[in-house]
CSV table of C-alpha atoms in Angstrom, one decimal:
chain,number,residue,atom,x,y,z
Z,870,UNK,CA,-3.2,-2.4,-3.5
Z,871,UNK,CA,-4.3,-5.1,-5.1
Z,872,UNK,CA,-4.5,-9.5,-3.9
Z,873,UNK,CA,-2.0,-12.0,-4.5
Z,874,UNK,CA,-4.1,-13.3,-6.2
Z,875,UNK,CA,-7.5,-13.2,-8.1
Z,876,UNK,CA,-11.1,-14.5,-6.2
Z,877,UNK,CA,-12.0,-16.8,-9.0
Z,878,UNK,CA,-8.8,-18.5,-9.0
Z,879,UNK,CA,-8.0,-21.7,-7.5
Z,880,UNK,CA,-3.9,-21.9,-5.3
Z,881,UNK,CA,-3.7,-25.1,-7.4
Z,882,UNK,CA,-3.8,-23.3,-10.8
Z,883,UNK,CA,-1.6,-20.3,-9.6
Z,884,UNK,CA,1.3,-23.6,-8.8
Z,885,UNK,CA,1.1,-24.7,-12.0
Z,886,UNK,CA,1.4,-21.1,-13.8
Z,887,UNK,CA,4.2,-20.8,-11.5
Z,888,UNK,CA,5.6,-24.3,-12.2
Z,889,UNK,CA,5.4,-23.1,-15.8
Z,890,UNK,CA,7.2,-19.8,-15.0
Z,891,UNK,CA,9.9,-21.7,-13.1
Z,892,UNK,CA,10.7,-23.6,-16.3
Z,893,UNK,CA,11.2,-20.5,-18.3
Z,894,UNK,CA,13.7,-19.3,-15.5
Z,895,UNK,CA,15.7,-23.0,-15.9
Z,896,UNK,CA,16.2,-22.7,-19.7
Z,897,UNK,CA,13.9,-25.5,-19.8
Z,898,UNK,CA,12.1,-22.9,-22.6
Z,899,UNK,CA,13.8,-20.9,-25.0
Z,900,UNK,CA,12.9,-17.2,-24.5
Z,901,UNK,CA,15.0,-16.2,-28.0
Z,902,UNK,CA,11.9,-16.1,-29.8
Z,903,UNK,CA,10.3,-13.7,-27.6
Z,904,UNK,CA,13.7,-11.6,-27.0
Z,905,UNK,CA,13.3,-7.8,-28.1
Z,906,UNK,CA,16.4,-6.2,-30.4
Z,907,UNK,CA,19.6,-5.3,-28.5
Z,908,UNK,CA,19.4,-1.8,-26.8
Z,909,UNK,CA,16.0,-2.3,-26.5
Z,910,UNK,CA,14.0,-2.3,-23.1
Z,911,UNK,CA,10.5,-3.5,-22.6
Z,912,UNK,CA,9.0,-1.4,-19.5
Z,913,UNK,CA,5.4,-2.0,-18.5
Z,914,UNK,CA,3.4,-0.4,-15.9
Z,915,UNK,CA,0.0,0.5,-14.6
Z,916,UNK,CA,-1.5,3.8,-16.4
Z,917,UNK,CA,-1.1,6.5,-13.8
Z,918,UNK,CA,0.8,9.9,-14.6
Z,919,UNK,CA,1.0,8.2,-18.0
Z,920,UNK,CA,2.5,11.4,-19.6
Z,921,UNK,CA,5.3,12.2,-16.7
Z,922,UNK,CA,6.0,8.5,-17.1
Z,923,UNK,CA,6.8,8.9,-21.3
Z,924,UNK,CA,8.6,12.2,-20.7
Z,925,UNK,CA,10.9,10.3,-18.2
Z,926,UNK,CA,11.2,7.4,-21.1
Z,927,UNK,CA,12.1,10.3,-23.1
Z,928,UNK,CA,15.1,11.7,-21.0
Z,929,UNK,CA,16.4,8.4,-20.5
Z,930,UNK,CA,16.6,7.5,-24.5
Z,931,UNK,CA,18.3,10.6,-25.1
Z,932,UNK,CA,20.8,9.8,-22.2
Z,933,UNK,CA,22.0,6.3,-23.0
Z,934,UNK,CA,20.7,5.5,-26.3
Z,935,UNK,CA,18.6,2.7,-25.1
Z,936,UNK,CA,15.3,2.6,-26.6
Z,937,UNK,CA,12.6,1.5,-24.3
Z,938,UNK,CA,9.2,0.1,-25.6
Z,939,UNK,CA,6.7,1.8,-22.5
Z,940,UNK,CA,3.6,-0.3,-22.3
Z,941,UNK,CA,0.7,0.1,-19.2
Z,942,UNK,CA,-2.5,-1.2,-18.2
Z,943,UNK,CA,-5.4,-0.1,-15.9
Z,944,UNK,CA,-4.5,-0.8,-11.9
Z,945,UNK,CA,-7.2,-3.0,-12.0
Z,946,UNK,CA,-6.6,-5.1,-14.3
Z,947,UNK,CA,-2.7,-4.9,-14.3
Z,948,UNK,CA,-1.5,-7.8,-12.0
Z,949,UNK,CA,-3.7,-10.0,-14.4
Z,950,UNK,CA,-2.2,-8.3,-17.3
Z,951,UNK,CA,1.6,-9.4,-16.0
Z,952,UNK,CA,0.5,-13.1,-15.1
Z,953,UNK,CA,-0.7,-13.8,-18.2
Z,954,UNK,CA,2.6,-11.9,-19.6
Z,955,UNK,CA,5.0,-14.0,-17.3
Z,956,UNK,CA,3.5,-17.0,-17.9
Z,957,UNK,CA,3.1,-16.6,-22.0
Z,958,UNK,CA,6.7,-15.4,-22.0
Z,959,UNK,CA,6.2,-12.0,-23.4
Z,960,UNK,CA,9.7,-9.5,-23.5
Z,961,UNK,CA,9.7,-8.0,-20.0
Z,962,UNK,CA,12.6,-6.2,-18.7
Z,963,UNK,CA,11.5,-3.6,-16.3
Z,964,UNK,CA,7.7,-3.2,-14.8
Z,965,UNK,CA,6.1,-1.9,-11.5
Z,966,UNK,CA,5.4,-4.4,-8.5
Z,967,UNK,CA,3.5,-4.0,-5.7
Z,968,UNK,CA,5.0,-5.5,-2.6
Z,969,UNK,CA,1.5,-7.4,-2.0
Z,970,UNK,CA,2.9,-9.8,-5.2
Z,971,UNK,CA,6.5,-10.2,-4.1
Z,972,UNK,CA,6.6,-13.5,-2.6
Z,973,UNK,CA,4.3,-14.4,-5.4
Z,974,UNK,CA,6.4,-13.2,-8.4
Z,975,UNK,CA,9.6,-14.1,-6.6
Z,976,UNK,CA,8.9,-17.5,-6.1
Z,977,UNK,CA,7.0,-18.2,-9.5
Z,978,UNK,CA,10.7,-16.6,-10.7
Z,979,UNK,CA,9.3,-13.7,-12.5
Z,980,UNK,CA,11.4,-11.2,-11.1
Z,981,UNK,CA,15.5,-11.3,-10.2
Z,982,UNK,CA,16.6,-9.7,-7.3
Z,983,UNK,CA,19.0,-7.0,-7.2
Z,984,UNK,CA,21.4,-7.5,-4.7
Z,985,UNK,CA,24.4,-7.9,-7.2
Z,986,UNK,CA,23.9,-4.2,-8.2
Z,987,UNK,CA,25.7,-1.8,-6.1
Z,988,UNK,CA,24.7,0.9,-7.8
Z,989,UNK,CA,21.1,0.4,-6.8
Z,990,UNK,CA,21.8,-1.0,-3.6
Z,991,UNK,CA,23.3,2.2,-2.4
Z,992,UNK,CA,20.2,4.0,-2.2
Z,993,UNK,CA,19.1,1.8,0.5
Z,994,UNK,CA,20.5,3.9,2.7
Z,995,UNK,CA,18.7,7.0,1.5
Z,996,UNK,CA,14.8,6.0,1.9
Z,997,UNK,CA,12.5,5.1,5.1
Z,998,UNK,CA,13.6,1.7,6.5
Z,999,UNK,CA,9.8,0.4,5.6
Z,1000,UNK,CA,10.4,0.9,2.0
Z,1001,UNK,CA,13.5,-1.5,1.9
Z,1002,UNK,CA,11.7,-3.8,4.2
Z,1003,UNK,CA,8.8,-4.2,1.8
Z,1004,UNK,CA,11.4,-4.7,-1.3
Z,1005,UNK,CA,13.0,-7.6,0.7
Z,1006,UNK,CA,12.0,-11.2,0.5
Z,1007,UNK,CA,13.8,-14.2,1.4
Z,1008,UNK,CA,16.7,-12.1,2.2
Z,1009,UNK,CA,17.2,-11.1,-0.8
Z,1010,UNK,CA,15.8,-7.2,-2.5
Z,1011,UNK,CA,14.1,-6.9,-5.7
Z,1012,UNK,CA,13.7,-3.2,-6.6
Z,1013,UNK,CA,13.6,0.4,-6.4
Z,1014,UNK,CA,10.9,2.6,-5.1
Z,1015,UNK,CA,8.2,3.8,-7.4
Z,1016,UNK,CA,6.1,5.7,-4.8
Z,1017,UNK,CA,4.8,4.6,-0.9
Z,1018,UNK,CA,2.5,5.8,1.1
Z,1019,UNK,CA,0.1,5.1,4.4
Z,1020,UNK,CA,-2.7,4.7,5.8
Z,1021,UNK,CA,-3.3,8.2,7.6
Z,1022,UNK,CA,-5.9,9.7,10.4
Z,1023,UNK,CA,-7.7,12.5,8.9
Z,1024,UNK,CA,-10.5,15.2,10.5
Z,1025,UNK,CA,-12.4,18.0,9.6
Z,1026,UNK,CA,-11.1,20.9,11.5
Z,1027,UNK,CA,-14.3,23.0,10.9
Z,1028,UNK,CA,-16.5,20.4,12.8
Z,1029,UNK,CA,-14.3,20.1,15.5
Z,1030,UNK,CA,-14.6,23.9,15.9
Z,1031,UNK,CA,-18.1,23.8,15.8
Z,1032,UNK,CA,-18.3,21.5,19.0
Z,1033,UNK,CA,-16.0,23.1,21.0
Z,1034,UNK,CA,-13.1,20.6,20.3
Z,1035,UNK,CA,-9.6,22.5,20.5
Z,1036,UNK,CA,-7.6,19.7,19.2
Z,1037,UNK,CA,-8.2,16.0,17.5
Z,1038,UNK,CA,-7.9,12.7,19.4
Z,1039,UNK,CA,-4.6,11.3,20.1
Z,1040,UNK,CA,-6.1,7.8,21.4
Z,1041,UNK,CA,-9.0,5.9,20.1
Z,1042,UNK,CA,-10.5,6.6,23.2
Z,1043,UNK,CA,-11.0,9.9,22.8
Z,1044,UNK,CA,-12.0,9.2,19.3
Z,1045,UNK,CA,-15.1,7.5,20.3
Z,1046,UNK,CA,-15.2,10.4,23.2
Z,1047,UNK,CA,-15.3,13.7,20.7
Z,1048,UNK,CA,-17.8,11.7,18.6
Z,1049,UNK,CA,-20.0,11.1,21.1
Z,1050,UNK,CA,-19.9,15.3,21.6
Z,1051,UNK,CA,-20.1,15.7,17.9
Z,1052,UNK,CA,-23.0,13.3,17.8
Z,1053,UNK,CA,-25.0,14.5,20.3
Z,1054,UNK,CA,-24.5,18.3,18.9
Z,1055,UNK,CA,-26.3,17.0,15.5
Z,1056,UNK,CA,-22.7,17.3,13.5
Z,1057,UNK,CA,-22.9,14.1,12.5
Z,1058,UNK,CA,-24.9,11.1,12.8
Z,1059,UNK,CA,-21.8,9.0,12.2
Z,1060,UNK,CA,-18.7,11.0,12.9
Z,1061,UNK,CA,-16.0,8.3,11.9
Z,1062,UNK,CA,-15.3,7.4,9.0
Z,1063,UNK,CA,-13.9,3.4,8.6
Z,1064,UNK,CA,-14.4,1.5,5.1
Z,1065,UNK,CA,-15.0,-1.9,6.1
Z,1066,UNK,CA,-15.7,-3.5,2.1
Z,1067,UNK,CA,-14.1,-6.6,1.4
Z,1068,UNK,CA,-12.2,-5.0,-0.9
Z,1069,UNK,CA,-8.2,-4.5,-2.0
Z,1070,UNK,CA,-7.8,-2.1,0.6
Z,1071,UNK,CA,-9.4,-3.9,3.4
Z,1072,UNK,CA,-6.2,-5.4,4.9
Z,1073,UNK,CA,-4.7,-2.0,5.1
Z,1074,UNK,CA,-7.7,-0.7,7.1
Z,1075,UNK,CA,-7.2,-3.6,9.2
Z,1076,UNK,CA,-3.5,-3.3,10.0
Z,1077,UNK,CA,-3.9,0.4,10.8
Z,1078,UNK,CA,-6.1,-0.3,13.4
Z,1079,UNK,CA,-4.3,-3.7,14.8
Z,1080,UNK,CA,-0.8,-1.9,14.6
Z,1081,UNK,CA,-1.8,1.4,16.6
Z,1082,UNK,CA,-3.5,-0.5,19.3
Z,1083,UNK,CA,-0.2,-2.7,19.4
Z,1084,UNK,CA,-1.1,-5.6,18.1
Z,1085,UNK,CA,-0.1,-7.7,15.3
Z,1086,UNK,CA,-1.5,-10.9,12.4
Z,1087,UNK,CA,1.8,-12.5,13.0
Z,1088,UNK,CA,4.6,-13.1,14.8
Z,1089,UNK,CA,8.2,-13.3,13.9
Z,1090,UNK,CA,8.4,-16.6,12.3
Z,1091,UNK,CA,5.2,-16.0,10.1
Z,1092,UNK,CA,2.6,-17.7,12.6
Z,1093,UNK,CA,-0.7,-16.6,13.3
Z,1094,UNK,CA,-0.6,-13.8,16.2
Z,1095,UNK,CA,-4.2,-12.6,15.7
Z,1096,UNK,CA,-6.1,-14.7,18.0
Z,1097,UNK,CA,-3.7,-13.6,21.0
Z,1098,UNK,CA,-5.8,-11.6,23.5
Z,1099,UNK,CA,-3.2,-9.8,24.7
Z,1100,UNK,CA,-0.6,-9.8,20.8
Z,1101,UNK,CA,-3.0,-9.7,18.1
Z,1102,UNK,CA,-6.3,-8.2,16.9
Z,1103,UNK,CA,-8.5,-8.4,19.7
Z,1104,UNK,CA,-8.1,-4.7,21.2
Z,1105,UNK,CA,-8.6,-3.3,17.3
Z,1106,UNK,CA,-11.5,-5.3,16.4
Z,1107,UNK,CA,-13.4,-4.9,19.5
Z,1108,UNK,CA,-12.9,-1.1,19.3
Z,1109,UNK,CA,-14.3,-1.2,15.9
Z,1110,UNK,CA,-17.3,-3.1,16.8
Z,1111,UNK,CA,-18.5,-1.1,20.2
Z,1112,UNK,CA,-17.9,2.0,17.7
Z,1113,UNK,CA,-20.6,0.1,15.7
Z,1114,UNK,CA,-23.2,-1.5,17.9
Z,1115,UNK,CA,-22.4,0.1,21.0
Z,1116,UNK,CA,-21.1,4.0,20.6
Z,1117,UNK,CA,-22.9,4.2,17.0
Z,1118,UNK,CA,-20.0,6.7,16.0
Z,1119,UNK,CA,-19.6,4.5,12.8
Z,1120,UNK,CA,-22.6,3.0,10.5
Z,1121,UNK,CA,-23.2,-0.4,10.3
Z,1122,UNK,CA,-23.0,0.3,6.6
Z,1123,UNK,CA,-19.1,0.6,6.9
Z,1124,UNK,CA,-19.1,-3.4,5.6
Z,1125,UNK,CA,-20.7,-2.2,2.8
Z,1126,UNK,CA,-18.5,1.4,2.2
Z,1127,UNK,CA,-14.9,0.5,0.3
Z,1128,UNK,CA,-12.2,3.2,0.0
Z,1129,UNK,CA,-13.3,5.2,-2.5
Z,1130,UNK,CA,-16.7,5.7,-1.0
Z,1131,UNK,CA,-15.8,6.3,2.0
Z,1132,UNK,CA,-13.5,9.5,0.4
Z,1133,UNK,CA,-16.6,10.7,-1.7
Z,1134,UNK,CA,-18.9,10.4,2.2
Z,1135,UNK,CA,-15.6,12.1,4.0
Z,1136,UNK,CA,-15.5,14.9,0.8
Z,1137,UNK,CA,-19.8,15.4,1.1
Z,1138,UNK,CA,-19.2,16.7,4.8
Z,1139,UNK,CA,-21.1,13.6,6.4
Z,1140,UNK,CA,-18.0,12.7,8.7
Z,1141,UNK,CA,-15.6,14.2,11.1
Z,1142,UNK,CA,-13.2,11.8,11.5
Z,1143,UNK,CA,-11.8,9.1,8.7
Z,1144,UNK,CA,-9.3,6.9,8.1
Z,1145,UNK,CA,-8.1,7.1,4.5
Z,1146,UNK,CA,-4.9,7.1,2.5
Z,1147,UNK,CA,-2.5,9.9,3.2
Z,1148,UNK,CA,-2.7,11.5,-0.3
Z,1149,UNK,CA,-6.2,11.5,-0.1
Z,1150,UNK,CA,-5.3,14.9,1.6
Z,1151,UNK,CA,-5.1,16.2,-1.5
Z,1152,UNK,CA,-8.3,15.7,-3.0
Z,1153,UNK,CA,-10.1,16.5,0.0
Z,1154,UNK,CA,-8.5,19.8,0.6
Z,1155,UNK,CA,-9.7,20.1,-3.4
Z,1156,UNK,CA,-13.0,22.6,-3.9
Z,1157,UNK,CA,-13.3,21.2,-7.0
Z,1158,UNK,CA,-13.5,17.7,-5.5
Z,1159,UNK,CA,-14.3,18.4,-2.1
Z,1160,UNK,CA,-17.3,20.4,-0.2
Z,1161,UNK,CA,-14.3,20.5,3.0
Z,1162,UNK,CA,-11.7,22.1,1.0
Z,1163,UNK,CA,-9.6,23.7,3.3
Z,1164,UNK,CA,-10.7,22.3,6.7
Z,1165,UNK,CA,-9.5,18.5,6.2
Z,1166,UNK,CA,-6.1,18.4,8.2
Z,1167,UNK,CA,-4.1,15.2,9.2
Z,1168,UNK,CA,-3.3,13.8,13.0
Z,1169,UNK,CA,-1.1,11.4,14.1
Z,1170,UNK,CA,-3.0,7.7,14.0
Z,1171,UNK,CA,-5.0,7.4,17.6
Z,1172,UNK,CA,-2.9,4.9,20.0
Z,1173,UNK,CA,-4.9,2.0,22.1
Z,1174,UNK,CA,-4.5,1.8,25.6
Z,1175,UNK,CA,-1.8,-0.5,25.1
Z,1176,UNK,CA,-0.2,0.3,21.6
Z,1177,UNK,CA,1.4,3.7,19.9
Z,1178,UNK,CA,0.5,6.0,16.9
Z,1179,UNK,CA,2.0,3.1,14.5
Z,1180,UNK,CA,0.4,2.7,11.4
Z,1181,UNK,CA,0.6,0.6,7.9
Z,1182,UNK,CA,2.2,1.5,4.9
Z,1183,UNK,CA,2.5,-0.1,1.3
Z,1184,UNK,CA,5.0,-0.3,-1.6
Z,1185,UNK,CA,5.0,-0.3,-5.4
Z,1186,UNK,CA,8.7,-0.4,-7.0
Z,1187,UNK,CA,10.5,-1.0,-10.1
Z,1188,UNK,CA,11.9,-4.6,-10.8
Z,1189,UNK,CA,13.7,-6.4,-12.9
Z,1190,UNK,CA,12.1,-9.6,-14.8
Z,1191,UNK,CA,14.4,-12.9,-14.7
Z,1192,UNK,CA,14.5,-12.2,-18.4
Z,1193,UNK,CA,16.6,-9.4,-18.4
Z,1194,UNK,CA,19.0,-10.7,-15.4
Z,1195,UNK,CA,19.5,-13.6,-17.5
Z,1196,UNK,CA,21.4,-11.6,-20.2
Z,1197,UNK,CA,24.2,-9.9,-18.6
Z,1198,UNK,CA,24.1,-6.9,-21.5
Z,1199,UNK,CA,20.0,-6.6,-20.6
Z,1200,UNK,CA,20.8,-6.4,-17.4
Z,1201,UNK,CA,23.0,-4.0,-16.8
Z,1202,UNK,CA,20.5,-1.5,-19.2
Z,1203,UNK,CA,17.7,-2.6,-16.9
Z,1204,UNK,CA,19.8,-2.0,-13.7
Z,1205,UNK,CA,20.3,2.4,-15.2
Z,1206,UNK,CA,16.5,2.0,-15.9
Z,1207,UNK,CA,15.4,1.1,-12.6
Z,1208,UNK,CA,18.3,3.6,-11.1
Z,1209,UNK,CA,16.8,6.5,-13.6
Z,1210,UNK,CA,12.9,6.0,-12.3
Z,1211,UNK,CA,13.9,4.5,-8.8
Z,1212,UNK,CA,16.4,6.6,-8.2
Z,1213,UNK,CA,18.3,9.8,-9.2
Z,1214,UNK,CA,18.3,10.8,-12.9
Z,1215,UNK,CA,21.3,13.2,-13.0
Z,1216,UNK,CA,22.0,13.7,-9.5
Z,1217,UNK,CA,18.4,14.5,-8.4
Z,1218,UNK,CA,15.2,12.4,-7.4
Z,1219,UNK,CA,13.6,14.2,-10.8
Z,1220,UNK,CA,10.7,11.5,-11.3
Z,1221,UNK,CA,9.8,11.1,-7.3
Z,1222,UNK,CA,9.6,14.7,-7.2
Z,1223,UNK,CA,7.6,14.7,-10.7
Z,1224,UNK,CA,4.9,12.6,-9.5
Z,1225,UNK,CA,4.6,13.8,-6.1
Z,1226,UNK,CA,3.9,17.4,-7.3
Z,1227,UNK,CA,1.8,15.7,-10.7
Z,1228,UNK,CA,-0.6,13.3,-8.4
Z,1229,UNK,CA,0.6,14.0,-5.1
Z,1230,UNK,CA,1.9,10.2,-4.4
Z,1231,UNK,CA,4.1,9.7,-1.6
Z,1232,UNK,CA,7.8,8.9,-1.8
Z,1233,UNK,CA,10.3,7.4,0.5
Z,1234,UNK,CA,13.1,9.1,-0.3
Z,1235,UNK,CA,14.1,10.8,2.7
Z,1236,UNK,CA,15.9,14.2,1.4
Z,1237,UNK,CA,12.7,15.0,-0.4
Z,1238,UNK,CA,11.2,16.1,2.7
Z,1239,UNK,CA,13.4,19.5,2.5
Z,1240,UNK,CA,12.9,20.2,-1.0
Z,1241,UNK,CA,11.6,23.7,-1.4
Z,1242,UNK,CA,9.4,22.5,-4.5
Z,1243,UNK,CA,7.8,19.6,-2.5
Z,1244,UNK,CA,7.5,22.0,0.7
Z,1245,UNK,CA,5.8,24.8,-1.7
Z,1246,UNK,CA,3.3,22.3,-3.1
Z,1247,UNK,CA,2.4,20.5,-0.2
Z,1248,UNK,CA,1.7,23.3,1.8
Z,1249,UNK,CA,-0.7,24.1,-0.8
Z,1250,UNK,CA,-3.2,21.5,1.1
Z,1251,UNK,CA,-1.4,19.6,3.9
Z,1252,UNK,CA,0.9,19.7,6.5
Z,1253,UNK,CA,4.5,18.3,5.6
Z,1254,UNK,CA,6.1,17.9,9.1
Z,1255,UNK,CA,3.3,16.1,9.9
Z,1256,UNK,CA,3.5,14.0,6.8
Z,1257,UNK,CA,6.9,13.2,8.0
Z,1258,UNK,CA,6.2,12.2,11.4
Z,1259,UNK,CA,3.6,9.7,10.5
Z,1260,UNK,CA,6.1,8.2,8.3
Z,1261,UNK,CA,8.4,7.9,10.5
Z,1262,UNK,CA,6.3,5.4,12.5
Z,1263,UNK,CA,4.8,3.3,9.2
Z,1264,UNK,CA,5.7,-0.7,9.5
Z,1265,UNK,CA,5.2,-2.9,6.6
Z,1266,UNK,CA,2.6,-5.8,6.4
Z,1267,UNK,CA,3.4,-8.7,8.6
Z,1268,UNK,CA,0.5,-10.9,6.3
Z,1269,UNK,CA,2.4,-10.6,3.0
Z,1270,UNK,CA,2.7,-14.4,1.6
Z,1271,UNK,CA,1.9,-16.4,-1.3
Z,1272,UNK,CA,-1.5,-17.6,0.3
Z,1273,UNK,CA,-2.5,-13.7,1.6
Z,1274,UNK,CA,-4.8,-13.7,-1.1
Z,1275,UNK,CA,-6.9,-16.8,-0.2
Z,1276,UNK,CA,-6.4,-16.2,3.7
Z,1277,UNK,CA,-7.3,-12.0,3.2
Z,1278,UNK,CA,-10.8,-12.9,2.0
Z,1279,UNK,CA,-11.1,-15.5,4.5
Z,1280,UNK,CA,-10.2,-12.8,7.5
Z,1281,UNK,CA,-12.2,-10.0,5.7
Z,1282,UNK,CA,-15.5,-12.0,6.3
Z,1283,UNK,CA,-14.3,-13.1,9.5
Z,1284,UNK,CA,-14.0,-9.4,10.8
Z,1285,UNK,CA,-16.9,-8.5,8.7
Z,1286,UNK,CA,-19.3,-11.1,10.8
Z,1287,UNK,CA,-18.1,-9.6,14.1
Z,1288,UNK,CA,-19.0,-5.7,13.0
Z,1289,UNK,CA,-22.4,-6.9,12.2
Z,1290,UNK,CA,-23.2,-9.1,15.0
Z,1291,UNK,CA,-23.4,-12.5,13.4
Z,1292,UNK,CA,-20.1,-13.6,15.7
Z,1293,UNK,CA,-18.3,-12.7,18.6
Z,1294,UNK,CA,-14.4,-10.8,18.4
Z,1295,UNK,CA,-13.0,-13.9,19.6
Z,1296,UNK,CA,-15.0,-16.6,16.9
Z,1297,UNK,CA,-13.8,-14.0,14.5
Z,1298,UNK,CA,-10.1,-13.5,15.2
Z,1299,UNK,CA,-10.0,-17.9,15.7
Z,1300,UNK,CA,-11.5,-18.4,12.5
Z,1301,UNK,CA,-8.7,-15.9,10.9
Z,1302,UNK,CA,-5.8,-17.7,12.7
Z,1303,UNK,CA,-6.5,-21.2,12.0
Z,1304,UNK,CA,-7.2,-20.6,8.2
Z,1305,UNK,CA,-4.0,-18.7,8.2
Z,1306,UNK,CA,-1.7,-21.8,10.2
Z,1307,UNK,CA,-3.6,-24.4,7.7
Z,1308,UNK,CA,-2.5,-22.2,5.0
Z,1309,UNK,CA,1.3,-21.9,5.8
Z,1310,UNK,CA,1.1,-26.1,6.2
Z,1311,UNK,CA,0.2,-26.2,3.0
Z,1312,UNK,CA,2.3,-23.8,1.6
C-alpha cells in the first residue's frame, strides 16, 4: 500500500497537477503527439512477478495480434513514477492501481471507469463483494482485480504448545490473557506482535484493530466516526495501549517496528502472536526464510467485547487511462487487456492462479478457492478454509479520499502519542477527527 500522496508534497501542488491532468482529459491538450501506433498498448506496472507478468503479455500478443509495450517500476517508487507520467502525458493505456489512489486518479481524470464494458462488468459477480467495493468510486468502477489480500491474525503453534495453550485467542481479551501465560513462562518477553511505524501500512494495522472491536474512522456519509466512544476507535486504541504500558505483551518499540520488521522479529521466534499480511504465511512457514517454519498457522482476527472477527482488506487492479477510453478503437483493445489479466484468459483465471502459486498473492476470485492446483499449493504452508473464512469477513477502507494522505500521517502520530504516553486515547482519537472534518471542508 502505498499514500495518496507523497510527505514532501504540498495538497495545493497535487490541485494543480490535477488541474493540468483535467485539461488533457477536455482536449484542451492534444495527446496525438504522445499517441503510440495503432494495435499498440502501453501497459505499465510495478515490478513484481515480472517474468509471469511478460509471459502473460506474450499469450495475449499471440491471441489478438495487439502488441503491448510492458513497462514497470519499483512499488516504491511507482505511484510517483505514474504522476509524473499522467501529468507529462506519456502513452498510457493499461496500468495497476491501488485502491488507496482511486479517488485521487479519478478525480485528476487519469483513469476512465468501466461501467460501459459489459464484458468486464460481468465478473463482478464472480469475486468477494470487498473487491468490487474497493474498485468503485463515485458510483462509478474502474477496474479489474490484479490481486487482494488482508490483514490476517497469525501465531506460532509451537509456543502455544509449550505453555499449555490448546487453542489461539478468539477475542483480544484472551489475547492479552495467553500472553500474560506465555510471558510469565519466559516464551516471550513480548508475545504480540503489532507494527506501529508511521509507515504505508500503518492505516491497515489500524483498521484491523478498529474494525474487529466494531468500530469504525467514518461514518456513512464520510464524517469523522473516530472520536465516538462508543462508534469509533476508542475500544482499539485503548487495547493497544494497556497491551503497552499496562499488560507489557507488546514493546514500546512497536512505534518504531514497520511491517517488514515486524515479519523478520515474528520469523526470528521473538513473538507468539502477530498481526501481519495474510501471505506473509508463506514466508513464515519458509525454512529458508523462517526459524518457525512449519509452526506459524493463521486464526480468525480476535473480536472486542463489542465488535466481531472483521478485519481490513486492500486492492490493486487493472485500469484503463482516460487516454485509451478516449479512442473508441484503444479502448475496446484495452477493455480484452484488462479482461485477459483481470479476468479469464481462455475460460480460466490463468494469471490469478499464476501469481498466487508464483508469489503466493491473494485473489478475489471466488471459484479459485476449489481449484485443486491452488488447494495443492496452499496446503504446502497454510490453511485454505481458513483463508476463506477470513475473507469472507474483510471490509474495505472507510478513510480512502483524496486528503487520506495528509490526514493518515496526521492520525499515525496522533495514535503514535497515545502508545507512548505523551497523550491520552481520547486527545488522540480528537486530534484525528477534527483534522479529518477540516479536511473534507476543504476538499
Amino acid at each position: 500500500m502505498s499514500k495518496i500522496w507523497t510527505r514532501n508534497a504540498s495538497r495545493r501542488d497535487f490541485l494543480k497537477m490535477s488541474a493540468m491532468a483535467g485539461a488533457v482529459g477536455s482536449g484542451l491538450f492534444s495527446l496525438a503527439g504522445n499517441a503510440s501506433a495503432a494495435d499498440t498498448l502501453n501497459f505499465y506496472g510495478w515490478s513484481a512477478g515480472v517474468e509471469d507478468v511478460k509471459n502473460h503479455v506474450a499469450a495475449f500478443e499471440k491471441k489478438t495480434g495487439i502488441n503491448v509495450i510492458y513497462n514497470n517500476a519499483p512499488w516504491a517508487q511507482y505511484r510517483d513514477t505514474m504522476v509524473t507520467k499522467f501529468v507529462g502525458h506519456a502513452p498510457l493505456d493499461v496500468m495497476y492501481v491501488s485502491d488507496s489512489w482511486l479517488p485521487e486518479w479519478a478525480d485528476a481524470g487519469w483513469i476512465a471507469p468501466i461501467n460501459g464494458f459489459p464484458e468486464l462488468m460481468k465478473y463482478n459477480d464472480t469475486v468477494d463483494d470487498f473487491c468490487t467495493k474497493s474498485m468503485q468510486y463515485n458510483g462509478k468502477q474502474y477496474g479489474l482485480t490484479y490481486y487482494s489480500d488482508y490483514m490476517a491474525f497469525l501465531y506460532d503453534e509451537d509456543k502455544l504448545k509449550k505453555a499449555g495453550i490448546k487453542e489461539p485467542p478468539k477475542t483480544w481479551d484472551e489475547v492479552v490473557q495467553q500472553s500474560l501465560i506465555l510471558k510469565k513462562a519466559g516464551i516471550c518477553e513480548y508475545p504480540m506482535m503489532l507494527p506501529m511505524a508511521r509507515e504505508s501500512w500503518l492505516i491497515e494495522f489500524m483498521t484491523a484493530l478498529v474494525y474487529s472491536h466494531g468500530g469504525r474512522f467514518t461514518d456513512d456519509n464520510g464524517f469523522a466516526l473516530m472520536d465516538d466512544p462508543k462508534r469509533g476507535a476508542h475500544q482499539a486504541l485503548q487495547w493497544i495501549t494497556d497491551a503497552v504500558n499496562k499488560h507489557k505483551i507488546i514493546s514500546p518499540a512497536c512505534v518504531e517496528t514497520g511491517e517488514l520488521t515486524g515479519l523478520k522479529a515474528f520469523g526470528s521466534g521473538n513473538h507468539a502472536f502477530g498481526l501481519l499480511s495474510r501471505y506473509r504465511v508463506r514466508t513464515l512457514n519458509d525454512p529458508t526464510q523462517s526459524q518457525i517454519a512449519g509452526h506459524v498457522k493463521q486464526a480468525l482476527m480476535p473480536a472486542g467485547p463489542a465488535g466481531s472477527h472483521e478485519t481490513v482488506g486492500w486492492m490493486r487492479f487493472h485500469a484503463m487511462s482516460a487516454q485509451a477510453a478516449a479512442n473508441k478503437t484503444r479502448a475496446a483493445e484495452a477493455a480484452k487487456f484488462i479482461e485477459w489479466f483481470g479476468g479469464k484468459a481462455d475460460g480460466k483465471y490463468q494469471f490469478q492462479k499464476t501469481m498466487f502459486t508464483n508469489t503466493g498473492t491473494g485473489f478475489g476470485e471466488k471459484e479459485l478457492f476449489k481449484d485443486p492446483d491452488i488447494l495443492a499449493s496452499y496446503k504446502k504452508y497454510g490453511d485454505i478454509a481458513m483463508f476463506e473464512k477470513q475473507q469472507q469477513l474483510v471490509k474495505k477502507k472507510d478513510v480512502i479520499t483524496r486528503w487520506f494522505g495528509e490526514w493518515d500521517d496526521i492520525n499515525g502520530a496522533a495514535w503514535q502519542s497515545a502508545v507512548i504516553g505523551k497523550s491520552t486515547v481520547d486527545e488522540a482519537l480528537k486530534k484525528s477527527a477534527q483534522s479529518w472534518n477540516q479536511l473534507k471542508k476543504q476538499a
